[in-house]
Short mmCIF file of C-alpha atoms in Angstrom, two decimals:
data_model
loop_
_atom_site.label_atom_id
_atom_site.label_comp_id
_atom_site.label_asym_id
_atom_site.label_seq_id
_atom_site.Cartn_x
_atom_site.Cartn_y
_atom_site.Cartn_z
CA UNK A 1 -54.81 -62.72 18.60
CA UNK A 2 -54.51 -66.30 17.32
CA UNK A 3 -52.53 -66.58 14.09
CA UNK A 4 -54.35 -68.60 11.44
CA UNK A 5 -52.52 -71.53 9.88
CA UNK A 6 -53.17 -72.92 6.42
CA UNK A 7 -52.43 -76.25 4.85
CA UNK A 8 -49.61 -75.85 2.37
CA UNK A 9 -48.84 -77.82 -0.77
CA UNK A 10 -46.23 -77.68 -3.47
CA UNK A 11 -48.99 -77.69 -6.08
CA UNK A 12 -52.75 -77.27 -6.05
CA UNK A 13 -54.36 -78.84 -9.12
CA UNK A 14 -57.69 -77.26 -10.01
CA UNK A 15 -59.80 -79.81 -11.86
CA UNK A 16 -59.79 -83.59 -11.58
CA UNK A 17 -60.31 -84.75 -15.16
CA UNK A 18 -57.75 -86.57 -17.28
CA UNK A 19 -55.42 -83.55 -17.47
CA UNK A 20 -55.59 -82.69 -13.78
CA UNK A 21 -55.26 -86.26 -12.53
CA UNK A 22 -52.37 -87.11 -14.85
CA UNK A 23 -50.64 -83.92 -13.76
CA UNK A 24 -51.22 -84.78 -10.10
CA UNK A 25 -49.96 -88.32 -10.67
CA UNK A 26 -46.74 -87.05 -12.24
CA UNK A 27 -46.19 -84.55 -9.43
CA UNK A 28 -46.95 -87.06 -6.67
CA UNK A 29 -44.47 -89.49 -8.22
CA UNK A 30 -41.94 -86.64 -8.12
CA UNK A 31 -42.51 -86.58 -4.35
CA UNK A 32 -44.36 -83.28 -4.45
CA UNK A 33 -47.22 -82.56 -2.07
CA UNK A 34 -50.31 -82.23 -4.23
CA UNK A 35 -53.94 -81.31 -3.63
CA UNK A 36 -56.52 -81.88 -6.40
CA UNK A 37 -59.74 -79.88 -6.10
CA UNK A 38 -62.39 -81.43 -8.32
CA UNK A 39 -65.86 -80.10 -9.00
CA UNK A 40 -67.05 -83.45 -10.36
CA UNK A 41 -68.37 -82.09 -13.66
CA UNK A 42 -66.32 -83.76 -16.42
CA UNK A 43 -67.06 -82.52 -19.92
CA UNK A 44 -67.58 -86.04 -21.28
CA UNK A 45 -69.90 -87.22 -18.49
CA UNK A 46 -72.78 -87.77 -20.92
CA UNK A 47 -70.74 -90.05 -23.19
CA UNK A 48 -71.08 -93.79 -22.68
CA UNK A 49 -67.46 -94.42 -23.62
CA UNK A 50 -64.29 -92.65 -24.65
CA UNK A 51 -62.29 -93.66 -27.70
CA UNK A 52 -58.92 -93.32 -29.44
CA UNK A 53 -57.06 -93.73 -26.12
CA UNK A 54 -54.61 -96.60 -26.45
CA UNK A 55 -55.45 -99.42 -23.98
CA UNK A 56 -58.53 -97.48 -22.78
CA UNK A 57 -60.63 -97.46 -25.95
CA UNK A 58 -64.28 -98.02 -25.08
CA UNK A 59 -63.84 -97.37 -21.35
CA UNK A 60 -66.59 -95.34 -19.64
CA UNK A 61 -65.19 -91.89 -18.76
CA UNK A 62 -66.11 -92.29 -15.10
CA UNK A 63 -64.10 -95.49 -14.85
CA UNK A 64 -60.95 -93.73 -16.06
CA UNK A 65 -61.37 -91.04 -13.42
CA UNK A 66 -62.02 -93.59 -10.68
CA UNK A 67 -58.80 -95.43 -11.52
CA UNK A 68 -56.92 -92.14 -11.82
CA UNK A 69 -58.01 -90.94 -8.39
CA UNK A 70 -56.89 -94.23 -6.84
CA UNK A 71 -53.50 -93.96 -8.52
CA UNK A 72 -52.97 -90.37 -7.35
CA UNK A 73 -53.88 -91.27 -3.79
CA UNK A 74 -51.57 -94.28 -3.99
CA UNK A 75 -48.61 -91.89 -4.26
CA UNK A 76 -49.79 -89.64 -1.45
CA UNK A 77 -51.74 -87.08 -3.45
CA UNK A 78 -54.88 -85.63 -1.86
CA UNK A 79 -58.19 -85.16 -3.66
CA UNK A 80 -61.14 -83.14 -2.38
CA UNK A 81 -64.55 -82.45 -3.88
CA UNK A 82 -65.33 -78.79 -4.41
CA UNK A 83 -64.61 -75.68 -6.42
CA UNK A 84 -61.77 -73.19 -6.24
CA UNK A 85 -63.37 -69.78 -5.85
CA UNK A 86 -60.25 -67.65 -6.23
CA UNK A 87 -56.52 -67.49 -5.83
CA UNK A 88 -54.31 -64.58 -4.80
CA UNK A 89 -50.55 -64.20 -4.69
CA UNK A 90 -49.08 -64.47 -1.24
CA UNK A 91 -45.53 -64.93 0.06
CA UNK A 92 -44.13 -66.03 -3.29
CA UNK A 93 -46.97 -68.52 -3.84
CA UNK A 94 -50.74 -68.52 -3.77
CA UNK A 95 -53.55 -68.51 -1.24
CA UNK A 96 -56.32 -70.61 -2.75
CA UNK A 97 -59.90 -70.29 -1.48
CA UNK A 98 -62.33 -73.20 -1.87
CA UNK A 99 -66.10 -72.92 -2.00
CA UNK A 100 -66.42 -74.37 1.52
CA UNK A 101 -64.37 -71.46 2.89
CA UNK A 102 -61.19 -73.46 3.28
CA UNK A 103 -57.97 -71.67 2.32
CA UNK A 104 -54.83 -73.54 1.31
CA UNK A 105 -51.42 -72.37 0.19
CA UNK A 106 -49.71 -73.51 -2.97
CA UNK A 107 -46.29 -72.78 -4.42
CA UNK A 108 -47.61 -73.44 -7.93
CA UNK A 109 -50.99 -73.91 -9.60
CA UNK A 110 -52.05 -76.29 -12.35
CA UNK A 111 -55.48 -75.37 -13.72
CA UNK A 112 -57.23 -78.10 -15.68
CA UNK A 113 -60.87 -77.13 -15.34
CA UNK A 114 -61.78 -77.71 -18.98
CA UNK A 115 -64.59 -76.02 -20.87
CA UNK A 116 -68.37 -75.85 -20.96
CA UNK A 117 -70.04 -76.75 -24.26
CA UNK A 118 -72.65 -74.15 -25.22
CA UNK A 119 -74.97 -75.84 -27.71
CA UNK A 120 -77.06 -74.11 -30.39
CA UNK A 121 -80.53 -73.10 -29.13
CA UNK A 122 -82.42 -76.04 -30.62
CA UNK A 123 -84.79 -77.91 -28.29
CA UNK A 124 -83.61 -81.39 -27.42
CA UNK A 125 -79.91 -81.05 -28.21
CA UNK A 126 -78.70 -80.99 -24.60
CA UNK A 127 -80.66 -84.11 -23.67
CA UNK A 128 -79.09 -86.08 -26.55
CA UNK A 129 -75.59 -84.59 -26.23
CA UNK A 130 -72.90 -87.27 -26.28
CA UNK A 131 -75.41 -89.92 -27.38
CA UNK A 132 -76.63 -89.23 -30.91
CA UNK A 133 -76.00 -85.46 -30.91
CA UNK A 134 -72.27 -85.34 -31.52
CA UNK A 135 -69.33 -83.13 -32.32
CA UNK A 136 -65.98 -84.92 -32.61
CA UNK A 137 -65.73 -87.56 -35.39
CA UNK A 138 -62.66 -89.11 -33.79
CA UNK A 139 -64.66 -89.66 -30.60
CA UNK A 140 -67.87 -90.93 -32.22
CA UNK A 141 -67.35 -91.39 -35.96
CA UNK A 142 -66.83 -95.14 -35.81
CA UNK A 143 -70.01 -95.58 -33.77
CA UNK A 144 -72.12 -93.88 -36.48
CA UNK A 145 -70.35 -95.43 -39.47
CA UNK A 146 -72.64 -96.08 -42.44
CA UNK A 147 -75.54 -94.40 -40.64
CA UNK A 148 -77.54 -91.35 -41.75
CA UNK A 149 -75.68 -88.36 -40.32
CA UNK A 150 -76.87 -84.75 -40.49
CA UNK A 151 -74.65 -81.75 -39.80
CA UNK A 152 -76.25 -78.66 -38.26
CA UNK A 153 -74.71 -75.54 -39.83
CA UNK A 154 -74.25 -72.67 -37.39
CA UNK A 155 -70.87 -71.32 -38.52
CA UNK A 156 -68.40 -71.09 -41.37
CA UNK A 157 -66.91 -74.55 -40.77
CA UNK A 158 -70.06 -76.61 -41.30
CA UNK A 159 -69.16 -77.69 -44.85
CA UNK A 160 -65.75 -78.91 -43.70
CA UNK A 161 -67.44 -80.77 -40.86
CA UNK A 162 -69.80 -82.48 -43.30
CA UNK A 163 -66.89 -83.47 -45.55
CA UNK A 164 -65.05 -84.85 -42.53
CA UNK A 165 -67.95 -87.05 -41.46
CA UNK A 166 -68.20 -88.25 -45.06
CA UNK A 167 -65.12 -90.36 -44.21
CA UNK A 168 -67.26 -92.50 -41.89
CA UNK A 169 -70.51 -92.70 -43.85
CA UNK A 170 -71.75 -92.07 -47.40
CA UNK A 171 -75.08 -90.77 -46.00
CA UNK A 172 -74.38 -87.17 -44.96
CA UNK A 173 -76.77 -84.21 -45.07
CA UNK A 174 -75.78 -80.62 -44.40
CA UNK A 175 -78.64 -78.76 -42.73
CA UNK A 176 -78.22 -75.10 -43.67
CA UNK A 177 -80.03 -73.91 -40.49
CA UNK A 178 -78.44 -70.56 -39.51
CA UNK A 179 -75.06 -71.12 -41.16
CA UNK A 180 -73.67 -68.97 -43.96
CA UNK A 181 -74.07 -69.79 -47.64
CA UNK A 182 -71.40 -72.34 -48.66
CA UNK A 183 -68.79 -70.96 -51.02
CA UNK A 184 -68.65 -72.07 -54.65
CA UNK A 185 -65.67 -74.24 -53.79
CA UNK A 186 -67.52 -75.83 -50.88
CA UNK A 187 -70.61 -76.45 -53.00
CA UNK A 188 -68.48 -78.23 -55.59
CA UNK A 189 -66.77 -80.31 -52.88
CA UNK A 190 -70.04 -81.27 -51.22
CA UNK A 191 -71.62 -82.24 -54.53
CA UNK A 192 -68.59 -84.30 -55.52
CA UNK A 193 -68.76 -86.22 -52.25
CA UNK A 194 -72.51 -86.74 -52.42
CA UNK A 195 -73.37 -84.57 -49.41
CA UNK A 196 -76.97 -83.32 -49.59
CA UNK A 197 -77.92 -79.73 -48.71
CA UNK A 198 -81.21 -78.89 -46.99
CA UNK A 199 -82.37 -75.31 -46.41
CA UNK A 200 -84.49 -74.15 -43.50
CA UNK A 201 -83.95 -73.77 -39.78
CA UNK A 202 -84.10 -76.80 -37.49
CA UNK A 203 -86.80 -76.45 -34.85
CA UNK A 204 -86.44 -79.72 -32.98
CA UNK A 205 -85.62 -83.41 -33.01
CA UNK A 206 -87.65 -86.51 -33.83
CA UNK A 207 -87.23 -89.55 -31.58
CA UNK A 208 -88.47 -93.12 -31.48
CA UNK A 209 -87.72 -95.62 -28.71
CA UNK A 210 -85.22 -93.16 -27.21
CA UNK A 211 -83.31 -92.97 -30.49
CA UNK A 212 -82.84 -90.03 -32.83
CA UNK A 213 -84.73 -90.54 -36.09
CA UNK A 214 -84.67 -87.08 -37.64
CA UNK A 215 -84.29 -83.32 -37.50
CA UNK A 216 -87.56 -81.38 -37.73
CA UNK A 217 -87.48 -78.13 -39.70
CA UNK A 218 -89.54 -75.05 -38.85
CA UNK A 219 -91.94 -75.85 -41.71
CA UNK A 220 -92.59 -79.32 -40.29
CA UNK A 221 -90.39 -81.21 -42.74
CA UNK A 222 -88.44 -84.03 -41.09
CA UNK A 223 -84.98 -84.84 -42.39
CA UNK A 224 -84.19 -88.44 -41.46
CA UNK A 225 -80.95 -88.97 -39.52
CA UNK A 226 -79.58 -91.28 -36.86
CA UNK A 227 -76.96 -88.82 -35.62
CA UNK A 228 -76.83 -85.04 -35.61
CA UNK A 229 -73.50 -83.24 -35.63
CA UNK A 230 -73.35 -79.80 -34.00
CA UNK A 231 -70.62 -77.30 -33.23
CA UNK A 232 -70.68 -76.28 -29.60
CA UNK A 233 -69.08 -73.05 -28.47
CA UNK A 234 -66.43 -73.95 -25.91
CA UNK A 235 -66.28 -71.64 -22.90
CA UNK A 236 -63.36 -72.12 -20.49
CA UNK A 237 -64.04 -72.61 -16.79
CA UNK A 238 -61.54 -69.89 -16.03
CA UNK A 239 -62.79 -68.17 -12.88
CA UNK A 240 -59.69 -68.93 -10.83
CA UNK A 241 -57.45 -67.74 -13.67
CA UNK A 242 -59.40 -64.53 -14.10
CA UNK A 243 -58.94 -63.85 -10.38
CA UNK A 244 -55.18 -63.88 -11.12
CA UNK A 245 -55.49 -61.55 -14.10
CA UNK A 246 -55.16 -64.20 -16.81
CA UNK A 247 -56.99 -63.21 -19.99
CA UNK A 248 -58.86 -65.38 -22.48
CA UNK A 249 -58.02 -65.65 -26.16
CA UNK A 250 -60.93 -65.75 -28.58
CA UNK A 251 -61.19 -68.56 -31.13
CA UNK A 252 -63.75 -69.35 -33.87
CA UNK A 253 -64.99 -72.25 -31.69
CA UNK A 254 -64.99 -70.36 -28.39
CA UNK A 255 -62.17 -69.14 -26.17
CA UNK A 256 -59.10 -70.61 -24.50
CA UNK A 257 -56.25 -69.71 -22.16
CA UNK A 258 -53.03 -69.10 -24.05
CA UNK A 259 -49.91 -70.81 -22.72
CA UNK A 260 -46.38 -71.65 -23.82
CA UNK A 261 -45.49 -75.22 -24.90
CA UNK A 262 -45.01 -76.25 -21.26
CA UNK A 263 -48.47 -75.00 -20.28
CA UNK A 264 -47.20 -71.89 -18.48
CA UNK A 265 -49.64 -68.97 -18.69
CA UNK A 266 -48.95 -65.26 -18.65
CA UNK A 267 -49.23 -65.45 -14.85
CA UNK A 268 -45.95 -66.65 -13.28
CA UNK A 269 -46.37 -69.88 -11.38
CA UNK A 270 -49.64 -70.80 -13.08
CA UNK A 271 -49.86 -73.63 -15.62
CA UNK A 272 -52.83 -74.95 -17.60
CA UNK A 273 -53.56 -78.29 -19.28
CA UNK A 274 -56.39 -79.92 -21.18
CA UNK A 275 -59.28 -78.30 -23.03
CA UNK A 276 -58.94 -75.02 -21.17
CA UNK A 277 -55.86 -74.34 -23.31
CA UNK A 278 -56.33 -76.80 -26.19
CA UNK A 279 -59.88 -76.83 -27.53
CA UNK A 280 -59.22 -79.76 -29.86
CA UNK A 281 -57.71 -82.03 -27.19
CA UNK A 282 -59.26 -85.46 -26.77
CA UNK A 283 -58.89 -87.32 -23.48
CA UNK A 284 -55.51 -88.79 -24.43
CA UNK A 285 -54.19 -85.35 -25.38
CA UNK A 286 -55.51 -83.80 -22.17
CA UNK A 287 -53.79 -86.48 -20.09
CA UNK A 288 -50.53 -85.93 -21.94
CA UNK A 289 -50.81 -82.17 -21.44
CA UNK A 290 -51.25 -82.64 -17.71
CA UNK A 291 -48.16 -84.83 -17.53
CA UNK A 292 -46.08 -82.36 -19.53
CA UNK A 293 -47.16 -79.36 -17.44
CA UNK A 294 -46.44 -81.28 -14.23
CA UNK A 295 -42.92 -82.10 -15.36
CA UNK A 296 -42.19 -78.43 -16.02
CA UNK A 297 -43.77 -77.41 -12.71
CA UNK A 298 -41.50 -79.84 -10.89
CA UNK A 299 -38.48 -78.52 -12.81
CA UNK A 300 -39.45 -74.97 -11.79
CA UNK A 301 -39.77 -76.01 -8.15
CA UNK A 302 -36.40 -77.81 -8.26
CA UNK A 303 -34.81 -74.59 -9.52
CA UNK A 304 -36.42 -72.64 -6.68
CA UNK A 305 -35.44 -75.22 -4.07
CA UNK A 306 -31.87 -75.17 -5.34
CA UNK A 307 -31.66 -71.38 -5.27
CA UNK A 308 -32.90 -71.39 -1.69
CA UNK A 309 -30.37 -74.04 -0.71
CA UNK A 310 -27.53 -72.06 -2.28
CA UNK A 311 -28.65 -68.90 -0.49
CA UNK A 312 -28.93 -70.74 2.83
CA UNK A 313 -25.48 -72.30 2.37
CA UNK A 314 -24.02 -68.87 1.62
CA UNK A 315 -25.64 -67.34 4.68
CA UNK A 316 -24.36 -70.16 6.86
CA UNK A 317 -20.88 -69.70 5.45
CA UNK A 318 -20.96 -66.00 6.25
CA UNK A 319 -22.02 -66.71 9.83
CA UNK A 320 -19.16 -69.20 10.32
CA UNK A 321 -16.67 -66.75 8.85
CA UNK A 322 -18.00 -63.92 10.97
CA UNK A 323 -17.73 -66.01 14.10
CA UNK A 324 -14.01 -66.65 13.73
#
């Protein structure tokens, strides 16, 4: 019987976005063997540009990833296209199965697969997502400054979201849609800031020349707006973590994978970084999280390497003494 051999790495990074690539870069610079498995589905793919990232403000998201991949490869890191199907513990590390059937070994895992945005069931939202259907004001607020902005209420935080966007424009409308009745305090705050309230469910969008012009209510009324703010439910891409027994933590905006400040999960040897563990993380935060997790992974591997060296030195010393 022929014994199967597997490629082995110090770390397999699952996900090649800002968090995964920055983690891989840090590890490769630490002279660790690294494999990045990237499914090629970045969360911000529909956005024309990313913002609030020092020295990278206004850069297309794809350009950042292209540069990042080149930098990782420049230090010897490997990047493959595909998905990680599962991971199991094996010989003190992990056997990682890819969707093409390939199996690789890893001493540690860094999972940075991000989240999927589940949008409210209103026709047209997905097609405009990241263009004039928005969520994060720090990502897009400047681009819609002084424009007519409507906020689609689907949860308890809609009033706060409307008040937040009021910082960028005086023309804000809160569409009640399926959201709860604002509290008396919220009503007073909205009125004081000049935020309009409109009742009725939103049934669709109005467009002209490939631009959003309004939100159409079920009764046919059109509320003019140039941008529509929605709250997406964020669902972690956590299949590989679930195969290792890692649980999800529920949050008002979705779910996430809990981790300690270093990114270490409840599963020994498994770290996370980016939106999968921090739902509010922008690109710059995700990149920083990947770097931080990588530093702690390397520290953990150094401790293991040192323990092995001490054990080997002790065994060698015993053999010399026994041979006298």
